[in-house]
Amino acid sequence: MSEPIDEVSDRAPEAENPPGAEEFVETLDDNDELCEFYRGRIREFEKEREQTLDRLNECSVAREELHRTQWELRKRVEEVKELQKPLSD
């Protein structure tokens, strides 16, 4: 007797293994245009990363300046309160 068609088989279907890193590198070595494309993409990403880091550093400097200014304002307000205290007595 043959197996019914709707039964599930215990065997996994035969599939071709995906290429590994070595095979991928070999295909890149053979295709200079593809390599140059990815090198260009890497250069673009590195440039974008540098720009993002520069903007982040600018924000950091602005944040430090804001903190310093707020601290000085707080000190000045306290000084004014201390100076007004004897005047109100």
mmCIF file of C-alpha atoms in Angstrom:
data_model
loop_
_atom_site.group_PDB
_atom_site.id
_atom_site.type_symbol
_atom_site.label_atom_id
_atom_site.label_comp_id
_atom_site.label_asym_id
_atom_site.label_seq_id
_atom_site.Cartn_x
_atom_site.Cartn_y
_atom_site.Cartn_z
ATOM 1 C CA MET A 1 0.000 0.000 0.000
ATOM 2 C CA SER A 2 1.206 3.512 -0.690
ATOM 3 C CA GLU A 3 1.146 6.339 1.836
ATOM 4 C CA PRO A 4 -1.796 8.714 1.729
ATOM 5 C CA ILE A 5 -0.975 12.058 0.132
ATOM 6 C CA ASP A 6 -2.184 14.185 3.036
ATOM 7 C CA GLU A 7 0.187 12.640 5.620
ATOM 8 C CA VAL A 8 3.094 14.752 6.845
ATOM 9 C CA SER A 9 6.478 13.333 6.127
ATOM 10 C CA ASP A 10 9.163 13.212 8.849
ATOM 11 C CA ARG A 11 11.795 14.090 6.297
ATOM 12 C CA ALA A 12 12.677 17.689 5.603
ATOM 13 C CA PRO A 13 12.503 18.682 1.971
ATOM 14 C CA GLU A 14 15.839 18.727 0.263
ATOM 15 C CA ALA A 15 17.066 22.317 -0.001
ATOM 16 C CA GLU A 16 20.186 23.799 -1.409
ATOM 17 C CA ASN A 17 22.436 25.187 1.329
ATOM 18 C CA PRO A 18 22.889 28.962 1.148
ATOM 19 C CA PRO A 19 26.390 30.036 0.210
ATOM 20 C CA GLY A 20 28.762 30.715 3.079
ATOM 21 C CA ALA A 21 30.942 33.742 3.622
ATOM 22 C CA GLU A 22 33.834 32.264 1.671
ATOM 23 C CA GLU A 23 31.696 31.638 -1.389
ATOM 24 C CA PHE A 24 30.273 35.146 -1.103
ATOM 25 C CA VAL A 25 33.747 36.702 -0.959
ATOM 26 C CA GLU A 26 34.794 34.657 -3.964
ATOM 27 C CA THR A 27 31.827 35.959 -5.953
ATOM 28 C CA LEU A 28 32.757 39.510 -4.956
ATOM 29 C CA ASP A 29 36.347 38.984 -6.026
ATOM 30 C CA ASP A 30 35.091 37.952 -9.431
ATOM 31 C CA ASN A 31 32.842 40.980 -9.792
ATOM 32 C CA ASP A 32 34.844 44.223 -9.569
ATOM 33 C CA GLU A 33 31.806 46.365 -10.329
ATOM 34 C CA LEU A 34 29.888 44.901 -7.396
ATOM 35 C CA CYS A 35 32.906 45.386 -5.113
ATOM 36 C CA GLU A 36 33.235 49.012 -6.148
ATOM 37 C CA PHE A 37 29.521 49.536 -5.530
ATOM 38 C CA TYR A 38 29.802 48.239 -1.972
ATOM 39 C CA ARG A 39 33.010 50.194 -1.361
ATOM 40 C CA GLY A 40 31.164 53.327 -2.453
ATOM 41 C CA ARG A 41 28.282 52.506 -0.125
ATOM 42 C CA ILE A 42 30.740 52.028 2.748
ATOM 43 C CA ARG A 43 32.340 55.410 1.993
ATOM 44 C CA GLU A 44 28.888 57.033 1.985
ATOM 45 C CA PHE A 45 27.992 55.442 5.317
ATOM 46 C CA GLU A 46 31.312 56.475 6.858
ATOM 47 C CA LYS A 47 30.771 60.066 5.688
ATOM 48 C CA GLU A 48 27.230 60.050 7.062
ATOM 49 C CA ARG A 49 28.494 58.627 10.360
ATOM 50 C CA GLU A 50 31.091 61.400 10.660
ATOM 51 C CA GLN A 51 28.444 64.044 9.949
ATOM 52 C CA THR A 52 26.145 62.526 12.549
ATOM 53 C CA LEU A 53 28.923 62.433 15.131
ATOM 54 C CA ASP A 54 29.789 66.058 14.370
ATOM 55 C CA ARG A 55 26.158 67.105 14.875
ATOM 56 C CA LEU A 56 26.043 65.092 18.096
ATOM 57 C CA ASN A 57 29.176 66.856 19.358
ATOM 58 C CA GLU A 58 27.648 70.228 18.484
ATOM 59 C CA CYS A 59 24.582 69.301 20.522
ATOM 60 C CA SER A 60 26.814 68.262 23.387
ATOM 61 C CA VAL A 61 28.593 71.626 23.374
ATOM 62 C CA ALA A 62 25.261 73.459 23.242
ATOM 63 C CA ARG A 63 23.978 71.311 26.104
ATOM 64 C CA GLU A 64 27.046 72.112 28.217
ATOM 65 C CA GLU A 65 26.638 75.822 27.508
ATOM 66 C CA LEU A 66 22.944 75.635 28.418
ATOM 67 C CA HIS A 67 23.758 73.878 31.683
ATOM 68 C CA ARG A 68 26.457 76.449 32.552
ATOM 69 C CA THR A 69 24.116 79.352 31.752
ATOM 70 C CA GLN A 70 21.308 77.870 33.839
ATOM 71 C CA TRP A 71 23.711 77.341 36.735
ATOM 72 C CA GLU A 72 24.936 80.943 36.553
ATOM 73 C CA LEU A 73 21.339 82.191 36.433
ATOM 74 C CA ARG A 74 20.495 80.152 39.520
ATOM 75 C CA LYS A 75 23.507 81.607 41.363
ATOM 76 C CA ARG A 76 22.572 85.167 40.347
ATOM 77 C CA VAL A 77 18.970 84.695 41.512
ATOM 78 C CA GLU A 78 20.252 83.460 44.864
ATOM 79 C CA GLU A 79 22.608 86.450 45.113
ATOM 80 C CA VAL A 80 19.743 88.840 44.379
ATOM 81 C CA LYS A 81 17.610 87.172 47.088
ATOM 82 C CA GLU A 82 20.488 87.451 49.571
ATOM 83 C CA LEU A 83 20.966 91.154 48.710
ATOM 84 C CA GLN A 84 17.229 91.907 48.956
ATOM 85 C CA LYS A 85 16.931 90.205 52.339
ATOM 86 C CA PRO A 86 18.643 92.976 54.357
ATOM 87 C CA LEU A 87 16.680 95.629 52.426
ATOM 88 C CA SER A 88 13.331 94.138 53.374
ATOM 89 C CA ASP A 89 14.240 93.966 57.106
#
